[in-house]
Amino acid sequence: MDLVGPIVREIQRRSLDEPDAFWAEAAARIPWFREWDEVFEWTPDEIPAFRWYIGGETNLAYACLDAQVDNGHGGRAALIALDENGGQRVYTYAQLLRQVERMAASLRAIGIERGDRVAVYMPTNFEAIALMLACARIGAVHLVIFAGFGAGAIAERVKLAEAKAIFCTDSTYRRGRNVPLDHFVRGALENEGADEIVETVVVERRLADSPNIGGDKEISWDDFLAAGEGGDGSWTAMEANDPAYILATSGTTARPKLCVHTHGGYPVWIASMADWVFDIQPEDVWWATSDIGWVVGHSYIVYGPLLAGATTIAFEGALDYPDVGTFYKIVEDHGVTGMFTSPTAIRLLMRSGTKPAEAVDMSSLVRVFSAGEVLNPPAWEWFQHEIFGDQIPVLDHMWQTETGGPIIGNPFGIQMLPIKPGSAGIPLPGIEGTVLDTDGAELEADEKGIFAITRPFPGLTARLWGEPERYQT
């Protein structure tokens, strides 16, 4: 018996049998200033290896903010920025747009232009998220670096991207303490080659006594904002294959690969998956418990929920500070309807049992998703049965930095499948793949091997920044 419903099967079939027509329809999820000349071009021996929506013009930040305001949703909450100290800032779509326009003008005022790379070494706070959107708005390419990486990792990424500026916060909140970050940036700038590349260091300062970070290149956050007063904060029309951002793969065992995601194919993909997998709707309050330093933070703290017109929560700090009740209380206090978390977070909650969850009302929550590693059956069973009493689904899925969004999952937004603990689900619409052995030979059904994607889809990175030969190998 086929457990996959007919609606899902038909969408899968169309995505593989009629890909150009299918993805042309999906492109209506984002606004276009100019329609594309061709949906897809595949040139495996060139870099980029493929292109989507060739000749089309759009802008990722415009699609997230201006389009929502233009559609009459300016008064809806866009971003709730929280921290472990109880801080809370709420911005409507109109308010967030104004802040992003202000930062866009400031970026231009300090010399950042279309195509320039901007490194962002900041925690998951409002300033960092607005800065990401402002970079995309003017056509600059942001490179967010996880705020916790050391000087060597920062320098390596800055040099590979040839970042013109670094934006940083001098500390982050962690378990009731301000954890300094300034020495990491200072150390990165002392690394051979990095100081020659970086022209400007903008510092969001929280500690009154933190030392200078960037020497005579440093400017304060307030001076950065003041520089743009009365300036040009308008959006820039970008060709669909122009880079919106670059992000290093999350692996830690080798030299980082800077994946490129674009203004056209990437938002079409993550908006489609926001619908088909997560079922994110404008009335949702969505919380991805990740960090903006990872692709989950990019796609489903920042861009995906905003493309859907939903309210997104960003949290800075430890999810279990001062205790694990913080995690559950955020759901209750903000009426969270959809959550994206990780197996690591679930296992952290397991240590404290069910009592912290029993003390709050989480009836607003409709579905929970997990990714980052396999959601092992004991953790799934505890969350599904003990915490949520089988009232809502807890769904695993799989993707990575290179894919931009989910590729294997349970299509909750189309037609939910029966849950199999330990399984990430099925290939999602647009994913054509096979299973190979270590020699590249295709395996038969029920044989264990390596999942390989055999055809590009709009969210797949088509090149690595600065290293075309590495992509081909």
Coordinates of C-alpha atoms in Angstrom, one line a residue:
M1 CA 0.0 0.0 0.0
D2 CA 1.3 3.4 -0.9
L3 CA 1.3 5.6 2.2
V4 CA 2.0 8.7 0.1
G5 CA -1.2 10.4 -0.7
P6 CA -2.3 11.2 -4.3
I7 CA -1.9 14.9 -4.0
V8 CA 1.7 14.6 -2.9
R9 CA 2.4 12.1 -5.7
E10 CA 0.9 14.4 -8.3
I11 CA 3.0 17.3 -7.1
Q12 CA 6.1 15.1 -7.1
R13 CA 5.3 13.9 -10.6
R14 CA 4.8 17.3 -12.1
S15 CA 8.0 18.7 -10.5
L16 CA 10.1 15.9 -12.1
D17 CA 8.2 15.4 -15.4
E18 CA 7.5 19.1 -16.2
P19 CA 10.1 20.9 -14.2
D20 CA 10.2 24.1 -16.2
A21 CA 6.4 24.6 -16.1
F22 CA 6.4 23.6 -12.4
W23 CA 9.0 26.0 -11.3
A24 CA 7.6 28.8 -13.4
E25 CA 4.4 28.5 -11.4
A26 CA 6.3 28.3 -8.1
A27 CA 8.1 31.5 -9.0
A28 CA 4.8 33.4 -8.5
R29 CA 5.5 33.1 -4.7
I30 CA 7.9 36.1 -5.0
P31 CA 7.6 39.5 -6.7
W32 CA 9.5 40.1 -9.9
F33 CA 10.5 43.5 -11.4
R34 CA 11.2 41.8 -14.7
E35 CA 10.1 38.4 -15.8
W36 CA 12.7 35.8 -16.7
D37 CA 13.7 34.9 -20.2
E38 CA 14.2 31.2 -19.4
V39 CA 13.3 29.1 -16.4
F40 CA 16.4 26.9 -16.2
E41 CA 19.7 26.4 -17.9
W42 CA 22.1 23.5 -17.0
T43 CA 25.8 23.7 -18.0
P44 CA 27.6 21.1 -15.8
D45 CA 31.0 22.0 -17.2
E46 CA 30.8 25.7 -16.4
I47 CA 30.5 27.8 -13.3
P48 CA 27.8 28.4 -12.2
A49 CA 26.8 24.9 -13.2
F50 CA 23.2 25.9 -13.6
R51 CA 21.0 29.0 -13.5
W52 CA 17.4 29.7 -12.6
Y53 CA 15.0 32.4 -13.9
I54 CA 17.6 33.7 -16.3
G55 CA 17.2 37.5 -16.9
G56 CA 14.5 37.9 -14.3
E57 CA 15.0 40.7 -11.8
T58 CA 13.9 40.7 -8.2
N59 CA 15.3 41.4 -4.7
L60 CA 15.2 39.1 -1.7
A61 CA 14.8 41.8 0.9
Y62 CA 12.1 43.5 -1.2
A63 CA 10.2 40.3 -1.4
C64 CA 10.4 39.9 2.4
L65 CA 9.3 43.4 3.4
D66 CA 8.2 45.9 0.8
A67 CA 5.9 43.3 -0.9
Q68 CA 4.3 42.6 2.5
V69 CA 3.7 46.2 3.2
D70 CA 2.4 46.9 -0.3
N71 CA -0.1 44.1 0.2
G72 CA -1.5 45.8 3.2
H73 CA 0.3 43.8 5.9
G74 CA 2.5 46.6 7.3
G75 CA 0.8 46.5 10.7
R76 CA 1.4 42.8 11.2
A77 CA 4.2 41.7 13.6
A78 CA 7.2 40.6 11.5
L79 CA 9.9 40.0 14.1
I80 CA 9.9 39.4 17.8
A81 CA 13.5 39.6 19.1
L82 CA 14.0 38.0 22.5
D83 CA 17.0 37.3 24.7
E84 CA 17.6 35.2 27.8
N85 CA 17.6 38.3 30.0
G86 CA 14.0 39.0 29.3
G87 CA 14.6 41.6 26.6
Q88 CA 11.8 41.8 24.0
R89 CA 11.5 44.0 20.9
V90 CA 8.6 43.6 18.4
Y91 CA 8.7 45.1 14.9
T92 CA 5.8 45.2 12.5
Y93 CA 6.5 44.8 8.8
A94 CA 6.3 48.5 8.3
Q95 CA 8.6 49.2 11.2
L96 CA 11.1 46.6 10.1
L97 CA 11.1 48.0 6.6
R98 CA 11.9 51.4 7.9
Q99 CA 14.8 50.1 10.0
V100 CA 16.2 48.1 7.1
E101 CA 15.9 51.2 4.8
R102 CA 17.8 53.2 7.4
M103 CA 20.6 50.6 7.5
A104 CA 20.6 50.3 3.7
A105 CA 21.3 54.0 3.5
S106 CA 24.0 53.7 6.2
L107 CA 25.7 50.9 4.3
R108 CA 25.9 53.1 1.2
A109 CA 27.1 56.0 3.2
I110 CA 30.2 54.0 4.5
G111 CA 31.0 52.9 1.0
I112 CA 29.3 49.5 0.7
E113 CA 28.1 48.9 -2.9
R114 CA 26.4 46.3 -4.9
G115 CA 28.5 43.1 -5.0
D116 CA 30.6 44.0 -1.9
R117 CA 30.9 41.3 0.7
V118 CA 30.0 42.2 4.3
A119 CA 31.0 39.9 7.2
V120 CA 28.5 39.8 10.1
Y121 CA 29.9 38.4 13.4
M122 CA 26.9 39.0 15.6
P123 CA 24.5 37.0 17.8
T124 CA 20.9 36.3 16.8
N125 CA 19.5 39.8 17.6
F126 CA 17.4 42.4 15.8
E127 CA 20.5 44.4 14.6
A128 CA 22.0 41.5 12.8
I129 CA 18.8 40.4 11.2
A130 CA 18.0 43.9 10.0
L131 CA 21.6 44.2 8.7
M132 CA 21.2 41.0 6.7
L133 CA 18.1 42.4 5.1
A134 CA 19.8 45.7 4.4
C135 CA 22.7 44.1 2.7
A136 CA 20.4 42.1 0.4
R137 CA 18.4 45.3 -0.2
I138 CA 21.3 47.1 -1.8
G139 CA 22.8 44.1 -3.5
A140 CA 25.7 43.6 -1.1
V141 CA 26.5 40.0 -0.2
H142 CA 26.4 39.2 3.5
L143 CA 28.5 36.5 5.1
V144 CA 27.2 35.7 8.6
I145 CA 29.8 34.0 10.8
F146 CA 28.6 32.1 13.9
A147 CA 29.2 34.3 16.9
G148 CA 31.3 31.9 18.8
F149 CA 33.9 30.9 16.2
G150 CA 37.4 31.9 17.0
A151 CA 39.8 34.3 15.3
G152 CA 41.2 31.8 12.9
A153 CA 37.7 30.8 11.6
I154 CA 36.7 34.4 11.2
A155 CA 39.9 35.3 9.3
E156 CA 39.6 32.3 7.0
R157 CA 36.1 33.2 6.0
V158 CA 36.8 36.9 5.7
K159 CA 39.8 36.3 3.4
L160 CA 38.0 33.8 1.2
A161 CA 35.1 36.2 0.7
E162 CA 37.3 39.2 0.5
A163 CA 34.9 41.0 2.9
K164 CA 35.1 44.8 2.6
A165 CA 33.6 45.3 6.1
I166 CA 33.0 43.4 9.3
F167 CA 30.0 44.1 11.6
C168 CA 30.4 42.7 15.0
T169 CA 29.0 42.8 18.6
D170 CA 31.5 43.1 21.4
S171 CA 29.7 40.4 23.5
T172 CA 26.8 38.0 23.6
Y173 CA 24.4 36.8 26.3
R174 CA 25.0 33.3 27.6
R175 CA 23.7 31.9 30.9
G176 CA 23.4 35.2 32.6
R177 CA 26.8 36.6 31.5
N178 CA 28.0 38.9 28.8
V179 CA 30.5 36.7 27.0
P180 CA 33.1 38.9 25.2
L181 CA 33.5 38.4 21.4
D182 CA 35.7 41.4 20.7
H183 CA 39.0 39.6 21.1
F184 CA 38.0 37.1 18.4
V185 CA 37.5 39.9 15.8
R186 CA 40.7 41.7 16.9
G187 CA 42.6 38.4 16.5
A188 CA 41.1 37.8 13.1
L189 CA 42.2 41.2 11.9
E190 CA 45.7 40.5 13.1
N191 CA 45.8 37.4 10.8
E192 CA 48.0 37.8 7.7
G193 CA 45.9 39.1 4.8
A194 CA 42.7 39.9 6.7
D195 CA 43.6 43.4 7.8
E196 CA 44.5 44.4 4.2
I197 CA 41.1 43.2 2.9
V198 CA 38.8 44.8 5.5
E199 CA 38.3 48.5 5.2
T200 CA 35.7 49.1 7.9
V201 CA 34.8 47.6 11.3
V202 CA 31.4 48.5 12.7
V203 CA 31.0 47.6 16.4
E204 CA 27.7 47.2 18.3
R205 CA 29.0 47.8 21.8
R206 CA 27.3 46.5 24.9
L207 CA 30.2 46.6 27.3
A208 CA 31.3 50.0 28.4
D209 CA 34.9 49.0 29.0
S210 CA 35.5 46.9 25.8
P211 CA 38.6 47.9 24.0
N212 CA 39.0 49.1 20.5
I213 CA 38.6 46.3 17.9
G214 CA 39.3 47.7 14.5
G215 CA 41.9 50.5 15.2
D216 CA 41.4 53.5 12.9
K217 CA 39.0 51.4 10.8
E218 CA 36.5 51.1 13.6
I219 CA 33.2 53.1 13.8
S220 CA 30.5 52.7 16.4
W221 CA 27.0 51.3 15.6
D222 CA 25.5 54.7 16.4
D223 CA 27.9 56.5 14.0
F224 CA 27.1 53.9 11.4
L225 CA 23.4 54.7 11.6
A226 CA 24.0 58.4 11.8
A227 CA 26.0 58.3 8.5
G228 CA 22.9 57.2 6.6
E229 CA 20.5 59.8 7.9
G230 CA 18.6 61.3 4.9
G231 CA 20.4 58.9 2.6
D232 CA 19.3 56.4 -0.1
G233 CA 17.7 53.3 1.4
S234 CA 16.0 52.1 -1.7
W235 CA 16.2 48.5 -3.1
T236 CA 18.3 47.5 -6.0
A237 CA 16.9 45.2 -8.7
M238 CA 19.0 42.1 -8.9
E239 CA 19.3 39.5 -11.6
A240 CA 17.9 36.2 -10.3
N241 CA 21.3 34.5 -10.2
D242 CA 23.1 37.4 -8.5
P243 CA 24.3 36.3 -5.0
A244 CA 22.2 37.4 -2.1
Y245 CA 24.5 35.8 0.5
I246 CA 27.3 33.4 1.1
L247 CA 27.5 31.0 4.0
A248 CA 30.2 28.5 5.0
T249 CA 29.1 24.9 5.3
S250 CA 28.7 23.8 8.9
G251 CA 31.3 21.1 8.8
T252 CA 34.3 21.6 11.1
T253 CA 36.7 19.1 9.8
A254 CA 38.0 20.8 6.7
R255 CA 38.5 24.2 5.1
P256 CA 35.1 25.9 4.9
K257 CA 33.2 26.0 1.6
L258 CA 31.4 29.3 0.9
C259 CA 28.0 28.4 -0.6
V260 CA 26.3 31.0 -2.7
H261 CA 22.6 31.5 -2.5
T262 CA 20.8 33.8 -4.9
H263 CA 18.1 36.5 -5.2
G264 CA 15.9 34.3 -7.4
G265 CA 16.0 30.6 -7.1
Y266 CA 16.7 30.6 -3.3
P267 CA 13.6 32.5 -2.2
V268 CA 11.4 30.5 -4.6
W269 CA 12.7 27.3 -3.0
I270 CA 12.5 28.3 0.7
A271 CA 9.1 29.9 0.2
S272 CA 7.9 26.7 -1.5
M273 CA 9.2 24.6 1.4
A274 CA 7.8 27.0 3.9
D275 CA 4.4 26.1 2.4
W276 CA 4.8 22.4 1.5
V277 CA 6.8 21.2 4.5
F278 CA 6.2 23.7 7.3
D279 CA 2.8 25.1 6.3
I280 CA 3.9 28.6 7.4
Q281 CA 0.9 31.0 6.9
P282 CA 0.6 34.8 7.5
E283 CA -1.3 34.1 10.8
D284 CA 1.5 32.0 12.2
V285 CA 3.9 32.8 15.0
W286 CA 6.9 30.8 14.0
W287 CA 9.9 30.0 16.1
A288 CA 13.1 28.4 14.8
T289 CA 15.4 27.9 17.8
S290 CA 18.5 28.0 15.7
D291 CA 21.1 30.7 15.3
I292 CA 21.6 33.1 12.3
G293 CA 25.1 31.7 12.0
W294 CA 23.7 28.6 10.4
V295 CA 21.5 28.1 7.3
V296 CA 18.4 27.3 9.3
G297 CA 18.7 30.8 10.8
H298 CA 19.0 32.3 7.3
S299 CA 16.2 30.4 5.8
Y300 CA 13.7 29.9 8.6
I301 CA 14.4 32.6 11.2
V302 CA 14.9 35.4 8.7
Y303 CA 13.9 35.0 5.1
G304 CA 11.4 32.1 4.9
P305 CA 8.9 33.3 7.5
L306 CA 9.0 36.9 6.2
L307 CA 8.4 35.7 2.6
A308 CA 5.3 33.9 4.0
G309 CA 4.1 37.1 5.8
A310 CA 4.3 35.4 9.2
T311 CA 5.7 36.5 12.6
T312 CA 9.1 35.1 13.3
I313 CA 10.8 34.8 16.7
A314 CA 14.6 35.3 17.1
F315 CA 16.1 34.3 20.4
E316 CA 19.6 35.2 21.7
G317 CA 21.0 33.1 24.6
A318 CA 20.6 29.7 26.1
L319 CA 17.3 27.9 25.7
D320 CA 17.6 26.4 29.2
Y321 CA 18.5 29.6 31.1
P322 CA 17.7 30.2 33.9
D323 CA 16.1 26.7 33.4
V324 CA 14.4 24.7 30.7
G325 CA 11.1 26.4 31.5
T326 CA 12.4 29.2 29.3
F327 CA 11.9 27.1 26.2
Y328 CA 8.3 26.2 27.0
K329 CA 7.4 29.7 28.3
I330 CA 8.3 31.3 25.0
V331 CA 5.7 29.1 23.3
E332 CA 3.1 30.1 25.9
D333 CA 3.9 33.8 26.1
H334 CA 4.0 34.4 22.4
G335 CA 1.4 31.9 21.2
V336 CA 3.8 30.1 19.0
T337 CA 2.0 28.0 16.4
G338 CA 4.9 26.4 14.6
M339 CA 8.4 25.4 15.9
F340 CA 11.6 24.3 14.3
T341 CA 14.1 22.9 16.7
S342 CA 16.9 20.3 16.9
P343 CA 17.5 16.8 18.4
T344 CA 20.2 18.4 20.6
A345 CA 17.7 20.8 22.0
I346 CA 15.1 18.0 22.6
R347 CA 17.7 15.9 24.4
L348 CA 18.6 18.9 26.5
L349 CA 14.9 19.2 27.5
M350 CA 14.7 15.5 28.3
R351 CA 17.2 15.9 31.2
S352 CA 14.6 17.9 33.1
G353 CA 11.6 15.6 32.5
T354 CA 8.1 16.7 31.7
K355 CA 7.3 18.9 34.7
P356 CA 8.5 22.2 33.2
A357 CA 6.2 21.6 30.2
E358 CA 3.3 20.7 32.4
A359 CA 3.5 24.1 34.1
V360 CA 2.7 26.1 30.9
D361 CA 0.0 26.2 28.3
M362 CA 1.3 25.2 24.8
S363 CA -2.1 24.7 23.2
S364 CA -1.3 27.3 20.5
L365 CA 1.3 24.9 19.0
V366 CA 0.2 23.1 15.9
R367 CA 3.3 21.3 14.7
V368 CA 7.0 20.8 15.6
F369 CA 9.9 20.1 13.2
S370 CA 13.4 18.9 13.9
A371 CA 16.6 18.8 11.8
G372 CA 20.3 19.1 12.2
E373 CA 20.9 15.4 12.7
V374 CA 18.7 12.3 12.9
L375 CA 15.9 12.7 15.5
N376 CA 16.6 9.4 17.2
P377 CA 13.5 7.4 18.2
P378 CA 13.8 7.7 22.0
A379 CA 14.0 11.5 21.7
W380 CA 11.1 11.6 19.2
E381 CA 8.9 9.3 21.4
W382 CA 9.6 11.5 24.4
F383 CA 8.7 14.7 22.7
Q384 CA 5.8 13.3 20.7
H385 CA 4.2 11.2 23.5
E386 CA 5.3 12.7 26.8
I387 CA 5.5 16.4 26.1
F388 CA 2.8 16.8 23.5
G389 CA 0.6 13.8 24.3
D390 CA 0.2 12.9 20.6
Q391 CA -1.9 16.0 20.2
I392 CA 0.4 17.5 17.5
P393 CA 3.0 16.0 15.1
V394 CA 6.7 16.0 15.7
L395 CA 8.3 15.7 12.3
D396 CA 11.9 15.1 11.3
H397 CA 13.4 16.3 8.0
M398 CA 16.8 16.7 6.4
W399 CA 18.7 19.3 4.5
Q400 CA 22.1 21.2 4.5
T401 CA 23.8 24.5 3.8
E402 CA 24.2 23.7 0.1
T403 CA 20.4 23.0 -0.4
G404 CA 19.1 26.2 1.2
G405 CA 16.0 24.4 2.5
P406 CA 14.5 21.0 3.1
I407 CA 15.1 18.2 0.6
I408 CA 13.8 15.2 2.5
G409 CA 10.8 15.5 4.7
N410 CA 7.2 14.9 5.6
P411 CA 5.0 17.2 3.4
F412 CA 2.9 18.5 6.3
G413 CA 1.7 21.5 4.3
I414 CA 0.4 19.4 1.5
Q415 CA -0.7 16.1 3.0
M416 CA 1.0 14.7 6.1
L417 CA 2.3 11.1 5.9
P418 CA 2.3 8.6 8.7
I419 CA 5.3 9.3 11.0
K420 CA 8.1 6.7 11.0
P421 CA 10.5 7.4 14.0
G422 CA 14.1 7.7 12.9
S423 CA 13.1 8.5 9.3
A424 CA 13.4 12.0 7.8
G425 CA 10.6 11.3 5.3
I426 CA 10.5 11.2 1.5
P427 CA 12.2 13.3 -1.3
L428 CA 10.2 16.5 -1.5
P429 CA 8.8 18.0 -4.8
G430 CA 11.7 18.9 -7.1
I431 CA 14.2 16.4 -5.6
E432 CA 15.3 13.8 -8.0
G433 CA 17.8 11.5 -6.4
T434 CA 19.2 8.0 -6.1
V435 CA 21.3 6.0 -3.6
L436 CA 24.9 5.2 -4.4
D437 CA 27.6 3.1 -3.0
T438 CA 31.1 4.5 -2.2
D439 CA 32.2 3.8 -5.8
G440 CA 29.3 5.8 -7.3
A441 CA 27.3 2.7 -8.4
E442 CA 23.5 2.9 -8.0
L443 CA 22.1 0.6 -5.3
E444 CA 18.9 -1.4 -5.3
A445 CA 15.9 -0.8 -3.0
D446 CA 16.5 -1.3 0.7
E447 CA 20.3 -1.1 0.4
K448 CA 22.1 1.4 2.5
G449 CA 24.2 4.0 0.8
I450 CA 24.8 7.7 0.0
F451 CA 21.9 9.8 -1.1
A452 CA 22.8 11.7 -4.3
I453 CA 20.8 14.5 -6.0
T454 CA 20.7 13.9 -9.8
R455 CA 19.1 17.1 -11.0
P456 CA 19.4 20.7 -9.7
F457 CA 16.5 22.5 -8.0
P458 CA 16.1 26.2 -7.3
G459 CA 17.6 26.1 -3.8
L460 CA 20.7 24.2 -4.6
T461 CA 23.9 26.3 -4.6
A462 CA 25.4 26.5 -8.1
R463 CA 28.9 27.6 -7.1
L464 CA 31.3 28.2 -4.2
W465 CA 32.5 31.7 -3.7
G466 CA 36.1 32.2 -4.9
E467 CA 36.7 28.5 -5.6
P468 CA 35.0 27.3 -8.9
E469 CA 37.3 24.4 -9.2
R470 CA 36.4 23.1 -5.8
Y471 CA 32.7 23.0 -6.7
Q472 CA 33.4 20.9 -9.8
T473 CA 35.4 18.4 -7.8

